[in-house]
Short mmCIF file of C-alpha atoms in Angstrom, two decimals:
data_model
loop_
_atom_site.label_atom_id
_atom_site.label_comp_id
_atom_site.label_asym_id
_atom_site.label_seq_id
_atom_site.Cartn_x
_atom_site.Cartn_y
_atom_site.Cartn_z
CA MET A 1 -18.26 75.43 -142.99
CA TYR A 2 -19.20 71.88 -142.03
CA ASN A 3 -17.07 69.01 -143.22
CA TYR A 4 -19.68 66.60 -144.55
CA SER A 5 -17.55 63.45 -144.73
CA TYR A 6 -20.81 61.47 -145.07
CA GLN A 7 -21.33 63.01 -148.51
CA HIS A 8 -18.29 61.26 -149.95
CA ALA A 9 -19.83 57.84 -149.38
CA VAL A 10 -23.32 58.72 -150.62
CA PRO A 11 -24.50 60.64 -153.72
CA VAL A 12 -25.71 64.17 -153.00
CA ALA A 13 -29.07 65.33 -154.42
CA LEU A 14 -29.96 69.03 -154.41
CA THR A 15 -33.51 70.30 -154.87
CA ILE A 16 -34.10 73.88 -155.96
CA ALA A 17 -37.79 74.62 -155.46
CA GLY A 18 -40.47 76.47 -153.56
CA LEU A 19 -41.38 75.98 -149.92
CA TYR A 20 -44.85 74.56 -149.23
CA SER A 21 -46.16 74.59 -145.68
CA SER A 22 -48.15 71.38 -146.22
CA ALA A 23 -44.97 69.47 -147.15
CA GLY A 24 -46.98 67.79 -149.90
CA ALA A 25 -44.99 69.45 -152.66
CA GLY A 26 -41.85 71.48 -153.29
CA ILE A 27 -38.69 71.14 -151.27
CA GLN A 28 -40.23 69.11 -148.46
CA ALA A 29 -41.69 66.53 -150.86
CA ASP A 30 -38.40 66.34 -152.76
CA LEU A 31 -36.47 65.77 -149.54
CA LYS A 32 -38.84 62.97 -148.55
CA ALA A 33 -38.37 61.35 -151.96
CA PHE A 34 -34.59 61.72 -151.73
CA SER A 35 -34.56 60.01 -148.31
CA VAL A 36 -36.17 56.91 -149.82
CA LEU A 37 -33.33 56.83 -152.37
CA TRP A 38 -30.66 56.86 -149.65
CA VAL A 39 -28.94 59.99 -150.92
CA TYR A 40 -27.56 62.92 -148.96
CA ARG A 41 -30.18 65.66 -149.20
CA ALA A 42 -29.57 69.36 -149.80
CA ALA A 43 -32.08 72.10 -150.56
CA ALA A 44 -32.17 75.68 -151.79
CA ILE A 45 -35.42 77.61 -151.61
CA THR A 46 -35.89 79.58 -154.83
CA ALA A 47 -36.64 82.81 -153.00
CA VAL A 48 -33.22 82.82 -151.28
CA THR A 49 -30.50 82.52 -153.90
CA ALA A 50 -27.66 82.93 -151.39
CA GLN A 51 -28.45 79.41 -150.21
CA LEU A 52 -27.99 78.09 -153.73
CA ARG A 53 -24.50 79.56 -154.09
CA SER A 54 -23.50 78.21 -150.69
CA VAL A 55 -24.70 74.68 -151.39
CA LEU A 56 -23.02 74.60 -154.81
CA GLN A 57 -19.79 75.93 -153.36
CA TYR A 58 -19.46 73.63 -150.35
CA LEU A 59 -21.09 70.36 -151.38
CA ASN A 60 -20.19 67.97 -154.17
CA ILE A 61 -23.63 67.91 -155.80
CA THR A 62 -24.44 64.71 -157.70
CA VAL A 63 -27.76 65.82 -159.21
CA ILE A 64 -29.97 68.92 -159.17
CA LYS A 65 -33.77 68.93 -159.38
CA ILE A 66 -35.49 72.24 -160.13
CA GLY A 67 -39.15 72.71 -159.30
CA MET A 68 -41.34 75.80 -159.24
CA LEU A 69 -39.70 79.09 -160.12
CA GLY A 70 -42.20 81.86 -159.62
CA ASP A 71 -40.92 84.69 -161.77
CA ALA A 72 -38.49 85.74 -164.49
CA SER A 73 -35.99 87.06 -161.97
CA ALA A 74 -35.75 83.67 -160.24
CA VAL A 75 -35.22 81.89 -163.58
CA GLU A 76 -32.50 84.34 -164.67
CA THR A 77 -30.74 84.28 -161.30
CA ILE A 78 -30.74 80.50 -160.96
CA ALA A 79 -29.60 79.99 -164.56
CA ALA A 80 -26.71 82.43 -164.04
CA ILE A 81 -25.66 80.77 -160.78
CA LEU A 82 -25.81 77.27 -162.26
CA LYS A 83 -23.69 78.32 -165.25
CA ALA A 84 -21.05 79.71 -162.86
CA TYR A 85 -20.52 76.30 -161.24
CA SER A 86 -19.68 72.90 -162.67
CA GLN A 87 -22.86 71.25 -163.88
CA PRO A 88 -24.12 68.02 -162.35
CA PRO A 89 -27.08 66.42 -164.15
CA LEU A 90 -30.14 68.66 -163.94
CA VAL A 91 -33.75 67.45 -163.74
CA ASN A 92 -36.31 70.15 -164.46
CA ALA A 93 -39.82 69.65 -163.09
CA PRO A 94 -41.48 72.96 -163.89
CA VAL A 95 -44.66 73.78 -162.03
CA ILE A 96 -46.56 75.62 -164.74
CA VAL A 97 -50.00 74.01 -164.53
CA PRO A 98 -50.56 72.17 -161.21
CA LYS A 99 -53.43 69.76 -160.51
CA SER A 100 -55.73 72.72 -159.85
CA GLY A 101 -55.51 73.57 -163.56
CA ASN A 102 -54.59 77.22 -162.96
CA VAL A 103 -51.61 78.41 -165.00
CA LEU A 104 -49.11 79.70 -162.44
CA LEU A 105 -46.53 81.34 -164.68
CA GLN A 106 -46.67 84.23 -167.11
CA CYS A 107 -45.73 83.48 -170.73
CA VAL A 108 -42.44 85.37 -170.39
CA VAL A 109 -41.41 83.11 -167.49
CA ILE A 110 -42.31 79.97 -169.45
CA LEU A 111 -40.21 81.22 -172.39
CA LEU A 112 -37.28 81.96 -170.07
CA LEU A 113 -37.51 78.49 -168.54
CA GLY A 114 -37.17 76.99 -172.01
CA LYS A 115 -34.37 79.30 -173.05
CA ARG A 116 -32.28 79.33 -169.86
CA LEU A 117 -32.94 76.11 -167.93
CA PHE A 118 -34.55 73.39 -170.07
CA SER A 119 -31.48 73.32 -172.31
CA LEU A 120 -29.34 72.47 -169.27
CA ALA A 121 -31.56 69.59 -168.16
CA ILE A 122 -31.09 65.89 -168.86
CA LEU A 123 -34.74 65.27 -167.98
CA LEU A 124 -37.89 67.39 -168.13
CA THR A 125 -40.83 66.07 -166.10
CA SER A 126 -43.84 68.09 -167.15
CA ASN A 127 -47.42 66.90 -166.78
CA LEU A 128 -49.72 66.73 -169.83
CA PRO A 129 -51.17 70.27 -169.52
CA GLU A 130 -47.65 71.66 -169.08
CA THR A 131 -46.34 69.68 -172.05
CA ALA A 132 -49.18 71.01 -174.21
CA ARG A 133 -48.40 74.58 -173.13
CA LEU A 134 -44.64 74.15 -173.67
CA THR A 135 -44.99 72.58 -177.12
CA ASP A 136 -48.02 74.57 -178.30
CA LEU A 137 -49.66 71.25 -179.21
CA PRO A 138 -53.06 70.00 -178.05
CA GLU A 139 -53.09 68.04 -174.83
CA PRO A 140 -53.32 64.27 -175.47
CA VAL A 141 -56.35 62.70 -173.79
CA THR A 142 -55.70 58.97 -174.27
CA VAL A 143 -52.72 56.68 -173.82
CA GLN A 144 -52.61 56.07 -177.57
CA LYS A 145 -52.53 59.81 -178.27
CA CYS A 146 -49.93 60.28 -175.57
CA ILE A 147 -47.65 57.69 -177.21
CA LYS A 148 -47.95 59.54 -180.54
CA PHE A 149 -47.41 62.86 -178.77
#
């Protein structure tokens, strides 16, 4: 185990998300964003839950950001692990409907996200198509409609 004395002087941000080879999204994009904020950066790829337990056990996490979780098993596993450890603030940025417009998650996974992880979050950052799908309301198409949304 490393002794990260640097972490005591700087807030620690953990991203839990998918790995994208282009580095334009997922963990790599989160880590780039965290570096601009001058925080210590930690990451756990959603496909390898052992990393998540290790990071939560050995680092004093200040905030957690959750991105794309591909299936029900990942949602259930991550929710169970997070509940087993003390809870720093959680930001949930589900990737349900990306810019391509294709729905990435099955309905059962979307329901599990709401039931297991959204309730733990202090902030949910969904885009308009995702918000419409999560709330079962029509997608707002103007700023005025968005404000009323």
